[in-house]
Amino acid sequence: LLAVFRNRKLVLCLDPEEYESHSTQRRIREFRSRMSDQTFCAVKLPEDTDPGSLDRDFLKEYIREEAAEQGVKVTYRKVA
């Protein structure tokens, strides 16, 4: 994963329960230690929601806002 995203931004979107787990927090620390603050962030999805049921436009904006709070600018464009 790190090799694929070495020249791109990486946003991990996680269920609230998973976000709080010890193993996930360890993995987040590992990504933060290997990527810059402008290229990696972990976004905790809204409480009491099923991520698969969230509206796509809502989810895109939510991720953009949460990432911005962590210093990562997210843009949505297709990459060839």
XYZ file of N, CA, C and O in Angstrom:
320
model
N 0.831 -1.190 0.000
C 0.000 0.000 0.000
C 0.875 1.255 0.000
O 0.611 2.196 -0.737
N 1.910 1.244 0.797
C 2.808 2.400 0.840
C 3.492 2.622 -0.508
O 3.667 3.767 -0.927
N 3.861 1.550 -1.183
C 4.514 1.689 -2.489
C 3.560 2.293 -3.515
O 3.947 3.150 -4.300
N 2.315 1.869 -3.504
C 1.337 2.372 -4.466
C 1.037 3.847 -4.221
O 0.857 4.617 -5.153
N 1.017 4.269 -2.962
C 0.644 5.636 -2.629
C 1.842 6.534 -2.322
O 1.678 7.600 -1.751
N 3.027 6.155 -2.731
C 4.201 6.971 -2.401
C 4.149 8.351 -3.043
O 4.689 9.294 -2.505
N 3.487 8.485 -4.174
C 3.365 9.791 -4.831
C 1.915 10.265 -4.892
O 1.571 11.098 -5.722
N 1.084 9.720 -4.021
C -0.336 10.074 -3.984
C -0.771 10.262 -2.543
O -0.046 9.934 -1.613
N -1.975 10.729 -2.387
C -2.553 10.871 -1.055
C -3.301 9.598 -0.701
O -3.886 8.944 -1.559
N -3.281 9.275 0.585
C -3.963 8.092 1.079
C -4.877 8.497 2.223
O -4.426 9.096 3.202
N -6.160 8.209 2.069
C -7.136 8.477 3.114
C -7.765 7.138 3.493
O -8.408 6.501 2.672
N -7.550 6.727 4.732
C -8.194 5.525 5.234
C -9.533 5.928 5.834
O -9.588 6.798 6.693
N -10.601 5.309 5.386
C -11.945 5.576 5.905
C -12.345 4.364 6.734
O -12.409 3.256 6.208
N -12.618 4.621 8.006
C -12.818 3.514 8.933
C -14.120 3.629 9.707
O -14.521 4.731 10.103
N -14.764 2.477 9.943
C -15.912 2.429 10.838
C -15.464 2.935 12.208
O -14.319 2.693 12.605
N -16.345 3.593 12.952
C -15.965 4.099 14.277
C -15.423 3.004 15.198
O -14.437 3.224 15.903
N -16.026 1.828 15.188
C -15.562 0.744 16.052
C -14.154 0.297 15.661
O -13.312 0.030 16.502
N -13.933 0.190 14.371
C -12.618 -0.242 13.885
C -11.572 0.835 14.140
O -10.430 0.537 14.471
N -11.947 2.079 13.979
C -11.021 3.195 14.179
C -10.409 3.154 15.581
O -9.237 3.449 15.759
N -11.198 2.769 16.562
C -10.747 2.779 17.953
C -9.921 1.545 18.342
O -9.314 1.545 19.407
N -9.884 0.537 17.503
C -9.185 -0.689 17.887
C -7.674 -0.467 17.984
O -7.094 0.377 17.293
N -7.058 -1.242 18.858
C -5.621 -1.132 19.087
C -4.820 -1.387 17.809
O -3.891 -0.644 17.480
N -5.191 -2.426 17.075
C -4.439 -2.769 15.855
C -4.579 -1.678 14.789
O -3.615 -1.373 14.086
N -5.757 -1.087 14.683
C -5.938 -0.012 13.702
C -5.142 1.224 14.100
O -4.497 1.851 13.247
N -5.157 1.576 15.362
C -4.376 2.726 15.819
C -2.879 2.504 15.585
O -2.157 3.426 15.206
N -2.419 1.280 15.766
C -1.015 0.953 15.494
C -0.712 1.139 14.007
O 0.307 1.720 13.629
N -1.616 0.676 13.152
C -1.428 0.808 11.703
C -1.441 2.282 11.290
O -0.648 2.713 10.450
N -2.335 3.071 11.870
C -2.394 4.512 11.572
C -1.071 5.174 11.952
O -0.523 5.975 11.181
N -0.533 4.847 13.118
C 0.769 5.408 13.531
C 1.863 5.028 12.540
O 2.726 5.839 12.203
N 1.809 3.796 12.049
C 2.812 3.346 11.081
C 2.723 4.160 9.787
O 3.741 4.615 9.265
N 1.513 4.336 9.263
C 1.353 5.146 8.055
C 1.830 6.575 8.291
O 2.505 7.161 7.444
N 1.476 7.153 9.426
C 1.894 8.529 9.727
C 3.406 8.652 9.810
O 3.963 9.681 9.443
N 4.071 7.624 10.295
C 5.526 7.688 10.408
C 6.217 7.558 9.054
O 7.344 8.006 8.886
N 5.531 6.967 8.083
C 6.144 6.733 6.770
C 5.665 7.688 5.673
O 6.244 7.719 4.596
N 4.598 8.437 5.947
C 4.066 9.368 4.956
C 4.008 10.761 5.568
O 3.939 10.902 6.788
N 3.997 11.767 4.735
C 3.942 13.133 5.254
C 2.536 13.473 5.739
O 1.561 12.812 5.377
N 2.453 14.517 6.542
C 1.159 14.954 7.065
C 0.211 15.418 5.970
O -0.998 15.417 6.163
N 0.744 15.826 4.834
C -0.100 16.288 3.743
C -0.556 15.166 2.815
O -1.340 15.387 1.911
N -0.044 13.954 3.043
C -0.387 12.870 2.132
C -1.119 11.702 2.788
O -1.542 10.783 2.095
N -1.264 11.718 4.104
C -1.973 10.625 4.772
C -2.882 11.151 5.872
O -2.514 12.039 6.633
N -4.073 10.560 5.944
C -4.942 10.796 7.092
C -5.884 9.607 7.254
O -6.097 8.831 6.322
N -6.401 9.474 8.458
C -7.378 8.436 8.767
C -8.670 9.132 9.167
O -8.666 9.970 10.063
N -9.733 8.803 8.487
C -11.035 9.424 8.725
C -11.957 8.417 9.398
O -12.156 7.316 8.890
N -12.479 8.820 10.545
C -13.466 7.988 11.237
C -14.838 8.357 10.684
O -15.249 9.511 10.728
N -15.528 7.373 10.141
C -16.843 7.612 9.557
C -17.857 7.921 10.655
O -17.623 7.633 11.826
N -18.985 8.529 10.287
C -19.975 8.941 11.289
C -20.455 7.787 12.166
O -20.632 6.663 11.682
N -20.660 8.105 13.439
C -21.176 7.122 14.401
C -22.562 6.630 13.973
O -23.320 7.359 13.347
N -22.854 5.403 14.343
C -24.186 4.813 14.140
C -24.655 4.818 12.693
O -25.827 5.037 12.408
N -23.700 4.629 11.770
C -24.086 4.525 10.361
C -23.434 3.293 9.754
O -22.384 2.855 10.192
N -24.067 2.786 8.739
C -23.488 1.727 7.932
C -22.850 2.421 6.741
O -23.558 3.060 5.944
N -21.525 2.356 6.604
C -20.865 3.076 5.513
C -21.455 2.787 4.139
O -21.532 3.667 3.295
N -21.928 1.569 3.919
C -22.514 1.217 2.639
C -23.836 1.906 2.371
O -24.280 1.989 1.228
N -24.461 2.420 3.416
C -25.754 3.080 3.243
C -25.628 4.597 3.076
O -26.618 5.267 2.814
N -24.405 5.138 3.223
C -24.227 6.581 3.112
C -24.295 7.030 1.655
O -23.751 6.382 0.764
N -24.939 8.153 1.437
C -25.030 8.750 0.112
C -23.627 9.108 -0.386
O -22.813 9.647 0.369
N -23.355 8.820 -1.632
C -22.022 9.044 -2.191
C -21.593 10.506 -2.096
O -20.457 10.800 -1.718
N -22.476 11.438 -2.431
C -22.113 12.858 -2.364
C -21.845 13.289 -0.926
O -20.902 14.035 -0.668
N -22.673 12.803 0.010
C -22.437 13.106 1.420
C -21.077 12.579 1.854
O -20.293 13.274 2.502
N -20.787 11.336 1.492
C -19.548 10.694 1.900
C -18.327 11.421 1.332
O -17.344 11.643 2.047
N -18.400 11.805 0.077
C -17.276 12.534 -0.526
C -17.017 13.846 0.202
O -15.868 14.184 0.498
N -18.065 14.589 0.508
C -17.895 15.861 1.207
C -17.422 15.639 2.642
O -16.564 16.360 3.137
N -17.973 14.646 3.301
C -17.560 14.322 4.672
C -16.067 14.001 4.718
O -15.330 14.511 5.563
N -15.621 13.162 3.809
C -14.201 12.786 3.748
C -13.343 14.008 3.441
O -12.302 14.217 4.063
N -13.776 14.834 2.505
C -13.021 16.037 2.157
C -12.852 16.940 3.389
O -11.757 17.425 3.666
N -13.927 17.143 4.138
C -13.875 18.016 5.316
C -13.024 17.420 6.433
O -12.223 18.127 7.051
N -13.202 16.131 6.696
C -12.433 15.481 7.756
C -10.941 15.445 7.414
O -10.097 15.646 8.287
N -10.620 15.196 6.163
C -9.219 15.180 5.736
C -8.613 16.579 5.846
O -7.474 16.736 6.297
N -9.364 17.601 5.457
C -8.873 18.976 5.539
C -8.528 19.351 6.977
O -7.540 20.056 7.218
N -9.327 18.884 7.928
C -9.035 19.153 9.341
C -7.705 18.546 9.773
O -7.101 19.006 10.734
N -7.256 17.526 9.037
C -5.981 16.875 9.345
C -4.857 17.371 8.429
O -3.749 16.837 8.447
N -5.159 18.368 7.597
C -4.142 18.947 6.732
C -3.968 18.284 5.393
O -2.999 18.549 4.681
N -4.900 17.417 5.010
C -4.816 16.716 3.725
C -5.906 17.255 2.807
O -7.089 17.202 3.135
N -5.491 17.762 1.658
C -6.447 18.269 0.675
C -6.839 17.124 -0.255
O -5.998 16.549 -0.937
N -8.128 16.821 -0.261
C -8.644 15.726 -1.087
C -9.348 16.302 -2.301
O -10.177 17.205 -2.187
N -8.992 15.789 -3.458
C -9.694 16.124 -4.692
C -10.133 14.811 -5.331
O -9.491 13.778 -5.145
N -11.224 14.884 -6.035
C -11.748 13.676 -6.681
C -11.591 13.818 -8.184
O -12.263 14.619 -8.808
N -10.679 13.046 -8.731
C -10.485 13.011 -10.167
C -9.957 11.631 -10.523
O -9.287 10.989 -9.735
N -10.276 11.208 -11.705
C -9.821 9.908 -12.159
C -8.357 10.001 -12.548
O -7.927 10.967 -13.173
N -7.606 8.974 -12.154
C -6.197 8.904 -12.498
C -6.009 7.761 -13.479
O -6.484 6.657 -13.252
N -5.323 8.048 -14.564
C -5.114 7.025 -15.586
C -4.081 6.025 -15.159
O -3.273 6.197 -14.361
